[in-house]
Each structure stands twice: as C-alpha cells, then as structure tokens.
Amino acid sequence: MTYKDIPENLFPMRDNKVNDLSGIPLTENHTFDPAHKGYHQQTVDNMDHQEDNSMTVADDDSSLIYKLNGIARKMPLWTKSWMLWSLILILIPGSIGFVGISMLFKLPSSPKCPEVFWPLASASVRLHCAQIAASKQTIDDLLQAIDLVKQLPENHPLRGEINRQLEQWSEDILKLADQSFQAGNLEEAIATAHKIPPDVNVSQLVDKQIEKWQSIWSKAEAIYQEAEQELRQRNWQSAFMLTSKLLRVNNEYWASTKYDELNNIIVTTREDGDKLYKAEALAKNRNLQSLLQAIKLARTVKPNSYLYQKSQELITEFAQKMLKLAQSTMQAKDADTALEIARKIPPVAELQVQVDDFIMLGEAQRSAFLGTISGLETAISQAQQIDASREIYSQAQELIARWQLEIEDISRLEKARNLASQGTINDLTSAIAEAQQIPTNNPRSQEARREVARWVDQVETIEDRPYIERAEQIAVMEDVNSLQAAIAEASQIRPGRALYFQARQKIRDWTAKVERIQDQPLLEQATALADSGNLQEAVKTAQKIAVSGRALSKQAQTAVDTWQEQINARQNWQKAQQLALAGTPESLSQAIKLANRVSSRNVLRLDVNIAIDQWSQEILNIARSQSEVDIAKAIDIAKLVPAGSSAYRDAQQEIQNWQQFMIPKSLSTPSFQPSLEATPPLTPEFSNQ
C-alpha cells in the first residue's frame, strides 16, 4: 500500500498543529515543520545579540549602573510591589502545570493513513491503518490490510495480534470468495481464494475449499447435463426428478437460478415434445395432408429449444416419407400426383438433390405414361437432358433404352391389333404371331401376352362353339340316351380351351339329370317301404343312393336319417316300457330317461309324455309309502322325480317337509321357507342308441 492509496480523512491534521480534541501538539509520528524551525532559530539569534550587549555594559559599568538607577526611579510604583511579583510567580507555574497535565491525559489523535510514509511507519500505525482498511470488507481492502502488516518481523511485540488479524482477514477473504461461489462465479471464487497469502494458516484450507467448490459445481453440472439429455430424449419424468436434485446441491446459484431456469426449460420443452408427438402421430397416416401438417407442427419448435435438433430430424424423416409416397405414386403411373407431392416436400439439405432429380425424371416419366409413340419420344428427349453428373443419370439412361424398345413394341402391337380387328381365325392367328415377336423382357411384353391370350380365346371360342351348340340341341329331349349323347358331344372340348369350363358345367347338369332319372325309382321304393312301416328295409334301400355320391345322394341321406331316428325312438320307447314294468323307483327312473330320448318331432312323443307323468307319480307314491318307515330313503326316492313332470312340484314339497321333520326340535329355528320353483317343461334327450 502506498501513501496515496489511503484516504486523507483517516488522519487528523499534522505539521505540529494542535489536536482538535486536546489542543496539545503532536509529539510522535509527526512530520518535522520547517516553519517551526525558523522560529527557534530567531530566538537563538536574539539571545546572542543580548550577550554581545552585556559585554559592552561590563566595559562601562559605572555608566550602566547610573542609567539603571535612573530607569528605576522612573518606573511606576506598582512594579515595585512584592505582592504583585509573588502572584505572578504563582500563576505562571500553575498555568504551565495545568497545560502539562491536560496534555498527558489527552488521547493522541489517529494518524492520517493516506499521508503516512510507510517505510518509517511504526507497527501500531500499520496495524491501525490495516484494521481500518479491513473494516470495509472488500477483497482489495482485505488484501491491502494483510500486505501492510505481514512484512513486520516475526519477533515484533505485536506479532500475536498481527497473526490473529491475519487469520481473521484471510477467513473474511475466503468467505467473500464463497459468496462469489454461491452467486455462481466459480472461477472468480477460486481466483479470490488463491489471493490469500500462502504463509497464513488459513491457506491450508484454501485447497480443500476449492476442491469442495469444484466437486459441488461438477455434481451440479452433471445433474444439469443429464437432465438436458433426458429432455432431448423426451423423458419428462426423469428430467423433473433430476431437476429436483439441484435443490439438494450446496450452492444457492444452482439451487435457485439454475433450478428455476431448468424448470422453465422443461415446461417449454415439454410443450415442444407434445407438438412432436402429435406430428409423429399424424405422419403415421402416410398421406400427403397428414405429412404436411406434421411438418408444419415440427417447424414451430424454435431453434433455442432442446428439441430443435429432434424436430429437424423429424422434418427430414417426414420429407423422406413424402418422397417415398411420391415414388410409390409414380410407380402406380400417377405422374401428376407424384410430381405434386414432390414439389411440396420442404427444403431439406439431405434430400434436396434427390427431390430435384425425382422431379426432373418424373417429368419425363409423365410423358412416357401417355403410352403413345409421341409421348415416349418426348420422354426420351427430356431424359437426355439430364447431366451425367447427376445421381439419376444411370437410371435415366436405362429408361431411355426401355422407352426406345417400348416404341418398337407399340408399333408391333398396333399392327397386331389392326389384324385382330378383322375377327377371323386367320386374322387372329396372324395378330397372335405378330404380338409374339415382342420379347418377354421388353417393356410391353406383358401387354402383348394379354392380347395374345385374348386373341387365342377368341380363336378357340370360334372353333369350339359348334360342339356346345350341337350338344344343347341333342339334350333337348332330356331322356337318358339324348343326355348321354349331349355329354359325349361336349366332352370333345379339351381342357385348357376357352369354352372348357362352360362345357364342363353343361356336362355336370346333364349328368345330374341322368342320375335323377336312374335313381328316382329306387328312392320312391324306399319311401313306400317306410310308409308301410318297414323302416329297416327303407333304410337299406335308400342307403344305396346315399353312399353313391350321385345327384340324389343328399336327398336319400336325409330320408335315411329320419327313418333311423324313428327306429331308435321306437326301440327306446319299447325298452322304457319294459323297464317300467318292474315298478321300482330305479327302474322307473331309467325308463323315464330312455323315454326322454324320443324326439319332440316324433309321433310317439305324446305317448311318452303321458307315460313320464304316470311313472313320476308312481315314484312319488313309493316315496310317500317309504316315508312311514325311512324318511331319509323316502327323500332319495322323491329326488328321482324328473323336473318337468306333473309330480315334480309335489315331490319337492314332500322333500322339504321330510327334511324339516328330520331336524331335532332343540336345533330347529324359524327357517325361511323357499318358494317352490316353477315346474320346467320336459326336455327330451336325443340318442341313436
């Protein structure tokens, strides 16, 4: 610290001026006053002059005494009073003593620090000025304070106080550095901490404190960067969880400013993310309008957004989908729509060359799709303008070669169509021969094959139509011989011919008529047997037709199933009647089960229902008789009464009564009496047994 660095108002006035508080001149640490020196020198000169005069008076002693006596006589009388001189002698020493004592008890004034000449300043002055500077609690003032006192020798009497102050001021600097760190200025905090002198004890904490700051800062930065990465991946929940970790970082800047900043970024980024999700959903539709809307949404993401890069990637992806859509539309030979799609693709650097090439080649393809020689020639001319440096140049050359072949194919096809238009077998044959000259690998080969197949069908139709017509005329009589002759005529049309399937359908119809004529008498015979009650013979007779696969086989099989069911119903009914004759609950129950197998469509069903009601009543009567001997067994018998029978409701009531009777009176309580269920109708069981 230099003389001019300390403000003048820190020290009182100097130059032997009287202190403002005591009025006593400074005796220590003041600057020597030249003016004061002049006054002292003048006094000494006067004294020397008086000594010279005394020597002159001694030489003339008598003259001097005479003169003095004369002067004494002339002095006033009050000067000769001893009381006056006594008072004067008392007042003068007293005044001097009072002034001296006042100066002793008056505190010395503070030195003026900016005016101190530091090489000659005392330790107390340095310490005092250092304390004043340190009280300002700024880094520069604290460093100046340290610089003022640290140069004092180690054996100085004030070294203990100086060391204590040095420690305190160094700690203050470290606190100010920590304030910078908490405010978010890590580099400034480190630089401030490094200003602490290395020979101070506090300096040992500097490296640890800096390491702690750097650790906290690195941890906060890692959390922030990880949250940013989660935002770019659109993981909002993870980003929010990471953001909350900043609140636990031991730094006010990261826990407040950066926390709020990151929260705002998450909110904004989430809005952008919702836009991108909606854009992706629209793009999945893969139609032009949805893709354009998706691109429009993605473009609303601003460049300062964390998802801006993602939005640009999606725009490129959507543009690629539009290009693919245009290409597929072009392959469908809809050149106008394909070119319209391509022209709406947004400018994307990665795709711009491909889009330009597609449009350039698409214009040529649109001309080629006209399918005329002039259109193909125009397409060739447009494709030839594509420069060899373009990526599509090789594709353009392939298309040119293809279109040149196509021009040749069109010429042959036009000639063949002109021949085929005459409609005769010879003309059609010539047209086929002309079209077959087009190679299979030529552009119009498939079209030529289709035309050839159509003309071949025409030729075969002309050739085979007489067979169909003659067969139809023969079959008009619809007797077996006529139908078989018609079948023979139509069978001359060979497989693979144009009218083959038509001939086969005619043959199937005529064959079915022949089979009906042949099998109808046998089926009628079986029906007559069934009507007479001879179901077994009827089944045997109709079974021959059923298994033959002929025209009446399905009808015969239906009759066989009906008659067999009647046979089974009779057998079951007879067995049930035989079982019921035993009269036991078990036999009656079995009889009911067998009788229930009779179909409701069978004529025997009415008799079966009457018998089931009768047998059910017999079972209930047996149960009632048994209840007089064994109630438990009576309950088991009553349970055999089938649901749907006329005795079922009574049987359930008896079972309930018997069960109540079997409960001991000591355990009986008022019980809920369930209502009896409505008697369900009888449901017959169907069986072929």
XYZ file of C-alpha atoms in Angstrom, residues 21-689:
669
model
C -9.770 17.361 20.891
C -6.942 18.287 23.357
C -5.175 21.264 21.879
C -1.809 19.573 22.568
C 0.670 19.481 19.692
C 1.583 16.035 18.352
C 4.858 14.671 19.769
C 5.026 11.351 17.942
C 4.891 10.333 14.358
C 4.540 13.853 13.075
C 6.369 15.473 10.246
C 9.064 17.973 11.133
C 7.825 21.552 10.481
C 10.360 23.843 8.796
C 8.378 26.860 9.883
C 8.737 25.813 13.480
C 12.474 25.553 12.972
C 12.627 29.150 11.790
C 11.010 30.446 14.934
C 13.519 28.640 17.151
C 16.483 29.969 15.183
C 15.230 33.540 15.560
C 15.131 33.153 19.331
C 18.723 31.896 19.449
C 19.922 34.877 17.383
C 18.237 37.300 19.764
C 19.966 35.671 22.715
C 23.369 36.000 21.042
C 22.693 39.642 20.395
C 21.891 40.228 24.060
C 25.136 38.571 25.136
C 27.083 40.989 22.938
C 25.314 43.951 24.576
C 26.132 42.628 28.066
C 29.795 42.598 27.284
C 29.559 46.285 26.232
C 27.839 47.217 29.513
C 30.550 45.475 31.538
C 33.110 47.677 29.965
C 31.259 50.718 31.066
C 29.978 49.531 34.453
C 29.522 52.781 36.095
C 27.664 54.225 33.210
C 25.288 51.247 33.239
C 24.585 51.465 36.955
C 23.842 55.124 36.575
C 21.465 54.507 33.829
C 19.702 51.685 35.704
C 19.216 53.772 38.728
C 17.706 56.422 36.591
C 15.385 53.961 34.985
C 14.351 52.512 38.358
C 13.417 55.877 39.591
C 11.319 56.461 36.546
C 9.350 53.030 36.833
C 5.783 53.065 38.189
C 5.245 52.258 41.823
C 3.182 49.050 41.136
C 6.251 47.418 39.559
C 7.995 47.683 42.879
C 5.255 45.703 44.774
C 6.393 42.304 46.098
C 2.825 41.038 46.235
C 2.421 41.513 42.518
C 5.519 39.593 41.758
C 4.502 36.847 44.147
C 1.165 36.480 42.367
C 2.897 36.379 39.003
C 5.281 33.687 40.227
C 2.331 31.600 41.418
C 0.152 31.971 38.262
C 2.815 31.235 35.655
C 3.980 27.810 37.053
C 0.372 26.834 37.798
C -0.661 27.536 34.245
C 2.265 25.581 32.894
C 1.391 22.603 35.172
C -2.263 22.677 34.170
C -1.378 22.655 30.490
C 1.091 19.793 31.002
C -1.399 17.636 32.902
C -4.056 18.253 30.216
C -1.653 17.147 27.520
C -0.816 13.979 29.482
C -4.487 12.920 29.816
C -5.465 13.809 26.242
C -5.561 10.744 23.828
C -3.242 11.032 20.866
C -5.046 11.675 17.564
C -5.298 8.969 14.940
C -2.687 9.076 12.213
C -3.752 10.132 8.744
C -3.167 6.821 6.836
C -3.068 8.182 3.276
C -0.280 10.593 4.332
C 1.840 8.072 6.238
C 5.317 7.369 4.870
C 5.191 3.604 5.268
C 8.931 2.776 5.282
C 9.204 4.815 8.542
C 5.734 3.993 9.956
C 5.530 2.234 13.284
C 3.872 -1.192 13.750
C 0.953 0.368 15.634
C 0.293 2.746 12.754
C 0.439 -0.092 10.242
C -1.896 -2.238 12.346
C -4.299 0.653 12.880
C -4.453 1.514 9.169
C -4.766 -2.180 8.258
C -7.752 -2.541 10.611
C -9.428 0.481 9.039
C -8.901 -0.941 5.542
C -10.119 -4.416 6.578
C -13.283 -2.980 8.106
C -14.514 -2.173 4.589
C -14.837 -5.966 3.971
C -13.834 -5.889 0.322
C -11.323 -8.230 -1.198
C -8.918 -5.474 -2.257
C -9.063 -3.733 1.142
C -8.551 -7.016 2.992
C -5.550 -7.815 0.802
C -4.152 -4.306 1.435
C -4.616 -4.832 5.177
C -2.717 -8.130 5.005
C 0.046 -6.527 2.937
C 0.513 -3.698 5.492
C 1.253 -5.971 8.475
C 2.641 -9.212 7.085
C 6.043 -7.571 6.401
C 6.656 -6.857 10.104
C 9.310 -9.075 11.707
C 8.296 -12.253 13.456
C 9.796 -11.138 16.794
C 7.785 -7.936 16.908
C 5.891 -7.434 20.174
C 2.610 -7.035 18.237
C 3.136 -10.263 16.240
C 0.463 -12.160 18.212
C -2.208 -9.564 17.470
C -0.981 -9.267 13.891
C -1.227 -13.038 13.322
C -4.723 -13.110 14.802
C -5.802 -10.305 12.495
C -4.162 -12.007 9.513
C -6.125 -15.175 10.219
C -9.365 -13.231 10.560
C -8.801 -11.230 7.379
C -7.879 -14.386 5.431
C -11.065 -16.050 6.641
C -13.002 -12.949 5.551
C -11.465 -13.238 2.079
C -12.429 -16.911 1.946
C -15.986 -16.009 2.986
C -16.168 -13.380 0.253
C -14.884 -15.997 -2.208
C -17.606 -18.383 -1.030
C -20.168 -15.640 -1.631
C -18.913 -15.422 -5.218
C -19.217 -19.203 -5.463
C -22.771 -19.135 -4.113
C -23.574 -16.412 -6.635
C -22.457 -18.693 -9.446
C -18.953 -17.319 -10.101
C -16.764 -20.361 -9.572
C -13.695 -19.035 -11.383
C -13.896 -15.729 -9.534
C -14.203 -17.581 -6.220
C -11.156 -19.720 -6.997
C -9.146 -16.695 -8.113
C -10.095 -14.849 -4.912
C -9.146 -17.799 -2.729
C -5.760 -18.034 -4.426
C -5.028 -14.422 -3.389
C -4.751 -15.478 0.259
C -1.025 -15.452 1.158
C 0.415 -18.953 1.365
C 2.176 -18.259 4.673
C -1.116 -17.769 6.528
C -2.565 -20.729 8.407
C -5.892 -20.305 6.648
C -4.147 -21.006 3.335
C -4.152 -24.668 4.276
C -7.949 -24.628 3.930
C -7.904 -22.943 0.549
C -7.150 -26.060 -1.474
C -9.781 -28.066 0.403
C -12.350 -25.323 -0.069
C -11.566 -25.022 -3.779
C -11.783 -28.780 -4.156
C -15.150 -28.724 -2.377
C -16.417 -25.935 -4.660
C -15.271 -27.785 -7.763
C -16.873 -31.006 -6.550
C -20.217 -29.271 -5.888
C -20.023 -27.461 -9.213
C -19.160 -30.631 -11.147
C -22.006 -32.515 -9.470
C -24.471 -29.754 -10.335
C -23.240 -29.554 -13.918
C -23.547 -33.334 -14.283
C -27.153 -33.224 -12.998
C -27.961 -30.346 -15.342
C -26.410 -32.059 -18.355
C -28.143 -35.347 -17.568
C -31.467 -33.516 -17.312
C -30.762 -31.875 -20.667
C -30.086 -35.283 -22.189
C -33.355 -36.633 -20.788
C -35.131 -33.649 -22.287
C -33.658 -34.410 -25.698
C -34.960 -37.966 -25.310
C -38.357 -36.569 -24.227
C -38.220 -38.316 -20.840
C -40.087 -35.626 -18.896
C -40.465 -37.528 -15.629
C -36.752 -38.323 -15.455
C -35.892 -34.703 -16.252
C -38.147 -33.437 -13.428
C -36.612 -35.900 -10.961
C -33.101 -34.810 -11.934
C -34.076 -31.147 -11.629
C -35.225 -31.683 -8.041
C -31.691 -32.903 -7.207
C -30.412 -29.362 -7.789
C -32.301 -28.279 -4.653
C -30.003 -30.516 -2.618
C -26.816 -29.095 -4.130
C -24.930 -26.919 -1.611
C -24.935 -23.883 -3.884
C -27.522 -21.095 -3.975
C -26.919 -20.370 -7.657
C -27.651 -23.954 -8.750
C -30.459 -24.450 -6.202
C -32.298 -21.286 -7.231
C -31.288 -19.641 -10.503
C -30.337 -22.786 -12.427
C -33.183 -24.777 -10.850
C -35.764 -22.218 -11.983
C -34.082 -21.988 -15.364
C -34.185 -25.750 -15.864
C -37.802 -25.947 -14.717
C -38.804 -23.322 -17.261
C -36.842 -25.177 -19.926
C -38.659 -28.434 -19.062
C -42.060 -26.761 -19.346
C -41.178 -25.211 -22.699
C -39.523 -28.373 -23.960
C -42.485 -30.479 -22.896
C -44.764 -28.260 -24.963
C -42.430 -28.774 -27.912
C -42.404 -32.502 -27.178
C -46.194 -32.649 -27.300
C -46.063 -30.974 -30.689
C -43.560 -33.546 -31.949
C -45.618 -36.459 -30.594
C -48.653 -35.104 -32.406
C -46.577 -34.640 -35.549
C -45.334 -38.239 -35.370
C -48.907 -39.485 -34.905
C -50.015 -37.539 -37.971
C -47.103 -38.854 -40.033
C -48.179 -42.444 -39.370
C -51.177 -41.901 -41.633
C -48.751 -41.714 -44.589
C -50.965 -39.447 -46.659
C -49.956 -36.112 -48.091
C -52.116 -33.847 -45.908
C -51.090 -35.590 -42.666
C -47.406 -35.361 -43.572
C -47.706 -31.661 -44.414
C -49.463 -30.989 -41.087
C -46.761 -32.969 -39.260
C -44.020 -30.888 -40.891
C -45.865 -27.667 -40.050
C -46.059 -28.700 -36.380
C -42.390 -29.689 -36.235
C -41.395 -26.321 -37.686
C -42.988 -24.498 -34.737
C -40.152 -25.718 -32.479
C -37.783 -22.770 -32.038
C -34.003 -23.029 -32.579
C -33.280 -22.377 -28.887
C -35.325 -25.414 -27.839
C -33.633 -28.586 -26.673
C -35.836 -30.474 -29.128
C -34.924 -28.314 -32.095
C -32.437 -30.898 -33.360
C -35.064 -33.619 -32.890
C -37.606 -31.528 -34.769
C -35.183 -31.111 -37.667
C -34.597 -34.860 -37.719
C -38.353 -35.452 -37.796
C -38.803 -32.925 -40.592
C -36.179 -34.820 -42.575
C -37.937 -38.097 -41.768
C -41.318 -36.705 -42.829
C -39.778 -35.338 -46.016
C -38.350 -38.791 -46.762
C -41.829 -40.272 -46.290
C -43.207 -37.721 -48.713
C -40.520 -38.641 -51.229
C -41.332 -42.343 -50.833
C -45.020 -41.528 -51.237
C -44.216 -39.652 -54.430
C -42.109 -42.571 -55.694
C -44.830 -45.146 -54.990
C -47.383 -42.882 -56.675
C -45.088 -42.618 -59.685
C -44.791 -46.405 -59.797
C -48.596 -46.517 -59.932
C -48.243 -44.388 -63.075
C -49.915 -41.361 -61.479
C -47.243 -38.908 -62.521
C -49.249 -35.730 -61.905
C -49.966 -36.564 -58.267
C -46.406 -37.804 -57.722
C -44.908 -34.565 -59.013
C -47.346 -32.516 -56.930
C -46.227 -34.376 -53.794
C -42.560 -33.919 -54.647
C -42.950 -30.165 -55.141
C -44.499 -29.842 -51.659
C -41.550 -31.522 -49.939
C -39.931 -28.916 -47.633
C -36.363 -27.844 -48.428
C -34.119 -30.280 -46.601
C -30.416 -30.250 -47.353
C -30.054 -34.026 -47.174
C -32.910 -34.621 -49.630
C -32.850 -31.633 -51.922
C -30.721 -33.306 -54.603
C -32.937 -36.420 -54.576
C -36.100 -34.314 -54.807
C -34.729 -32.280 -57.719
C -33.677 -35.453 -59.542
C -37.065 -37.052 -58.923
C -38.902 -34.062 -60.360
C -36.589 -33.886 -63.365
C -37.006 -37.577 -64.179
C -40.699 -37.526 -63.212
C -41.439 -35.011 -65.938
C -40.018 -37.457 -68.490
C -41.951 -40.368 -66.971
C -45.196 -38.411 -67.126
C -44.715 -38.058 -70.884
C -43.905 -41.780 -71.187
C -47.044 -42.791 -69.269
C -49.157 -41.455 -72.112
C -48.360 -44.733 -73.869
C -48.038 -43.224 -77.288
C -45.063 -43.077 -79.572
C -45.026 -39.278 -79.435
C -45.203 -39.346 -75.622
C -42.300 -41.784 -75.444
C -40.252 -39.693 -77.828
C -40.868 -36.617 -75.663
C -39.868 -38.585 -72.568
C -36.631 -39.678 -74.242
C -35.860 -36.097 -75.174
C -36.442 -34.888 -71.601
C -34.369 -37.684 -70.068
C -31.466 -36.984 -72.413
C -31.161 -33.505 -70.897
C -30.138 -34.953 -67.514
C -26.457 -34.254 -66.929
C -24.058 -37.140 -66.441
C -23.029 -35.720 -63.042
C -26.486 -36.311 -61.579
C -27.149 -39.386 -59.452
C -30.127 -40.359 -61.587
C -28.161 -40.299 -64.824
C -27.772 -44.090 -64.972
C -31.476 -44.561 -64.212
C -32.350 -42.073 -66.930
C -30.228 -43.981 -69.431
C -31.972 -47.244 -68.515
C -35.361 -45.604 -69.009
C -34.276 -44.182 -72.361
C -33.301 -47.653 -73.560
C -36.568 -49.061 -72.202
C -38.634 -46.375 -73.898
C -36.875 -46.984 -77.198
C -37.818 -50.660 -77.000
C -41.310 -49.672 -75.978
C -41.657 -47.584 -79.122
C -40.851 -50.703 -81.157
C -43.318 -52.768 -79.111
C -46.083 -50.228 -79.594
C -45.580 -50.385 -83.340
C -45.900 -54.196 -83.329
C -48.938 -54.131 -81.035
C -50.700 -51.568 -83.175
C -50.117 -53.742 -86.233
C -51.350 -56.857 -84.385
C -54.485 -55.075 -83.138
C -55.283 -53.952 -86.661
C -55.090 -57.566 -87.851
C -57.173 -58.893 -84.944
C -59.891 -56.345 -85.554
C -60.989 -58.362 -88.642
C -62.235 -61.118 -86.305
C -61.485 -64.141 -88.495
C -59.419 -67.113 -87.396
C -56.702 -66.336 -89.971
C -56.508 -62.668 -88.968
C -56.469 -63.540 -85.289
C -53.726 -66.106 -85.899
C -51.660 -63.505 -87.754
C -52.196 -60.993 -84.932
C -51.024 -63.584 -82.425
C -47.896 -64.289 -84.444
C -47.104 -60.573 -84.712
C -47.536 -59.930 -80.969
C -45.450 -62.968 -80.043
C -42.437 -61.362 -81.696
C -42.201 -58.960 -78.737
C -39.529 -60.435 -76.361
C -40.599 -61.318 -72.843
C -38.113 -58.842 -71.319
C -39.435 -55.895 -73.331
C -41.497 -53.184 -71.600
C -44.748 -54.087 -73.384
C -44.281 -57.854 -73.194
C -46.976 -58.317 -70.547
C -49.397 -56.254 -72.541
C -48.555 -58.344 -75.611
C -49.107 -61.570 -73.629
C -52.525 -60.359 -72.511
C -53.510 -59.502 -76.066
C -52.261 -62.855 -77.327
C -54.258 -64.698 -74.642
C -57.379 -62.743 -75.546
C -56.980 -63.477 -79.248
C -56.307 -67.167 -78.554
C -59.561 -67.315 -76.568
C -61.368 -65.787 -79.493
C -59.912 -68.388 -81.867
C -60.781 -71.298 -79.534
C -64.259 -69.928 -78.972
C -64.844 -69.749 -82.690
C -63.538 -73.320 -83.066
C -65.351 -74.933 -80.088
C -68.663 -73.073 -80.134
C -70.210 -75.622 -82.605
C -69.661 -78.501 -80.104
C -71.635 -76.656 -77.388
C -74.425 -75.756 -79.763
C -74.795 -79.331 -81.115
C -74.762 -80.787 -77.582
C -77.524 -78.413 -76.481
C -79.666 -79.432 -79.442
C -79.191 -83.154 -78.670
C -80.126 -82.705 -74.985
C -83.454 -81.075 -75.727
C -85.332 -84.423 -75.408
C -83.949 -84.868 -71.831
C -84.111 -88.655 -71.890
C -81.178 -90.769 -70.793
C -79.918 -91.531 -74.292
C -80.186 -87.929 -75.508
C -78.480 -86.596 -72.416
C -75.644 -89.100 -72.660
C -75.154 -88.213 -76.347
C -75.018 -84.496 -75.472
C -72.441 -85.266 -72.806
C -70.313 -87.119 -75.338
C -70.510 -84.202 -77.773
C -69.494 -81.576 -75.229
C -66.661 -83.760 -73.947
C -64.777 -83.157 -77.199
C -63.705 -79.750 -75.924
C -60.267 -80.327 -74.412
C -59.055 -78.959 -71.052
C -57.406 -75.546 -71.301
C -59.596 -74.393 -74.134
C -61.628 -71.192 -73.850
C -65.000 -72.987 -73.591
C -63.791 -75.899 -71.476
C -65.346 -74.699 -68.195
C -68.610 -73.858 -69.936
C -68.671 -77.344 -71.444
C -67.921 -78.948 -68.071
C -70.839 -77.087 -66.485
C -73.151 -78.326 -69.209
C -71.874 -81.869 -68.738
C -72.467 -81.705 -64.937
C -76.035 -80.516 -65.411
C -76.823 -83.246 -67.956
C -75.136 -85.920 -65.824
C -77.262 -84.923 -62.801
C -80.412 -85.252 -64.887
C -79.364 -88.738 -65.974
C -78.682 -89.787 -62.345
C -82.024 -88.453 -61.155
C -83.811 -90.338 -63.904
C -81.945 -93.514 -62.948
C -82.148 -93.240 -59.101
C -85.594 -91.724 -58.609
C -87.446 -95.100 -58.820
C -85.218 -96.621 -56.148
C -85.763 -93.674 -53.776
C -89.506 -93.840 -54.330
C -89.396 -97.566 -53.493
C -87.627 -96.805 -50.189
C -90.213 -94.160 -49.351
C -93.021 -96.645 -49.993
C -91.385 -99.154 -47.633
C -91.123 -96.510 -44.920
C -94.756 -95.509 -45.342
C -95.750 -99.129 -44.916
C -93.876 -99.293 -41.630
C -90.917 -101.300 -42.906
C -88.341 -98.766 -41.835
C -85.432 -101.178 -41.791
C -85.872 -102.094 -45.469
C -86.488 -98.473 -46.379
C -83.139 -97.518 -44.789
C -81.299 -100.314 -46.603
C -82.772 -99.307 -49.963
C -82.112 -95.556 -49.631
C -78.629 -96.165 -48.256
C -77.519 -97.397 -51.685
C -78.244 -93.997 -53.179
C -76.931 -92.071 -50.164
C -73.429 -93.524 -50.391
C -73.171 -93.301 -54.203
C -72.387 -89.558 -54.375
C -74.881 -89.173 -57.219
C -77.406 -86.390 -57.718
C -79.982 -87.789 -55.221
C -77.465 -88.847 -52.551
C -78.165 -85.900 -50.228
C -81.904 -86.357 -50.507
C -81.528 -90.077 -49.826
C -79.276 -89.422 -46.802
C -81.853 -87.066 -45.288
C -84.524 -89.763 -45.638
C -82.222 -92.367 -44.081
C -81.543 -90.098 -41.043
C -85.253 -89.523 -40.497
C -86.145 -93.179 -40.699
C -83.244 -94.194 -38.455
C -84.410 -91.729 -35.833
C -87.860 -93.258 -35.892
C -86.359 -96.711 -35.489
C -84.290 -95.541 -32.471
C -87.321 -93.815 -30.920
C -89.377 -97.000 -31.139
C -86.580 -99.039 -29.618
C -86.100 -96.595 -26.727
C -89.835 -96.404 -26.112
C -90.131 -100.159 -26.024
C -87.152 -100.501 -23.649
C -88.621 -97.812 -21.392
C -91.937 -99.584 -21.205
C -90.227 -102.865 -20.335
C -88.161 -101.223 -17.574
C -91.238 -99.537 -16.092
C -92.918 -102.895 -15.609
C -90.526 -103.672 -12.727
C -92.201 -100.903 -10.712
C -89.133 -99.983 -8.621
C -88.021 -96.371 -8.211
C -84.744 -97.116 -10.018
C -86.385 -98.903 -12.954
C -88.979 -96.156 -13.296
C -86.207 -93.512 -13.288
C -84.288 -95.396 -16.019
C -87.489 -95.794 -18.019
C -88.073 -92.022 -17.864
C -84.518 -91.336 -19.102
C -84.927 -93.716 -22.058
C -88.337 -92.317 -22.929
C -86.961 -88.801 -22.875
C -84.674 -89.677 -25.813
C -87.665 -89.711 -28.134
C -87.577 -86.562 -30.240
C -90.298 -83.962 -29.822
C -90.881 -84.238 -33.591
C -91.674 -87.942 -33.313
C -95.297 -89.112 -33.301
C -94.562 -91.180 -30.184
C -93.744 -88.113 -28.114
C -97.337 -87.612 -26.916
C -97.496 -91.132 -25.506
C -94.042 -90.657 -23.960
C -95.100 -87.512 -22.083
C -98.164 -89.240 -20.629
C -96.052 -92.229 -19.537
C -93.394 -89.997 -17.923
C -96.045 -88.222 -15.828
C -97.507 -91.556 -14.810
C -94.132 -93.068 -13.860
C -93.163 -89.892 -11.947
C -96.347 -90.133 -9.900
C -95.592 -93.789 -9.145
C -92.110 -92.817 -7.874
C -93.664 -90.142 -5.615
C -96.194 -92.651 -4.260
C -93.417 -95.119 -3.439
C -91.520 -92.321 -1.642
C -94.561 -91.428 0.431
C -95.008 -95.063 1.436
C -91.315 -95.299 2.325
C -91.528 -92.144 4.491
C -93.545 -94.099 7.047
C -90.551 -96.365 7.555
C -87.399 -94.465 6.486
C -87.663 -90.735 5.802
C -84.095 -90.448 4.507
C -84.677 -93.131 1.899
C -88.014 -91.557 1.029
C -86.174 -88.276 0.270
C -83.716 -90.093 -2.014
C -86.600 -91.753 -3.895
C -88.502 -88.472 -4.252
C -85.398 -86.868 -5.790
C -85.750 -89.311 -8.711
C -88.879 -87.490 -9.894
C -87.678 -85.636 -13.007
C -88.063 -81.889 -13.428
C -90.837 -81.004 -15.828
C -93.095 -83.843 -14.830
C -96.506 -83.238 -13.256
C -95.356 -84.790 -9.954
C -92.142 -82.737 -9.635
C -93.666 -79.869 -7.618
C -95.352 -82.250 -5.153
C -92.143 -84.247 -4.795
C -90.155 -81.097 -3.906
C -92.755 -80.120 -1.303
C -92.616 -83.581 0.271
C -88.807 -83.484 0.359
C -88.914 -80.118 2.145
C -91.447 -81.382 4.697
C -89.449 -84.533 5.413
C -86.228 -82.578 5.827
C -87.897 -80.273 8.356
C -89.221 -83.282 10.220
C -85.726 -84.772 10.476
C -84.261 -81.650 12.164
C -84.198 -82.007 16.012
C -86.584 -79.648 17.782
C -83.823 -78.350 20.039
C -81.938 -77.117 16.979
C -84.924 -76.003 14.989
C -85.321 -72.319 14.418
C -87.747 -70.343 12.333
C -86.445 -71.024 8.900
C -87.047 -69.327 5.659
C -89.451 -71.274 3.512
C -88.197 -71.043 -0.045
C -90.790 -70.713 -2.737
C -91.127 -73.703 -4.960
C -89.692 -73.292 -8.394
C -91.973 -73.325 -11.353
C -92.046 -76.710 -12.955
C -89.824 -76.594 -16.056
C -91.079 -78.305 -19.176
C -89.843 -81.740 -20.065
C -86.784 -81.709 -22.267
C -86.386 -84.878 -24.308
C -82.944 -86.371 -24.770
C -81.957 -87.433 -28.260
C -79.973 -90.605 -28.781
C -79.330 -93.020 -31.583
C -78.979 -95.867 -29.148
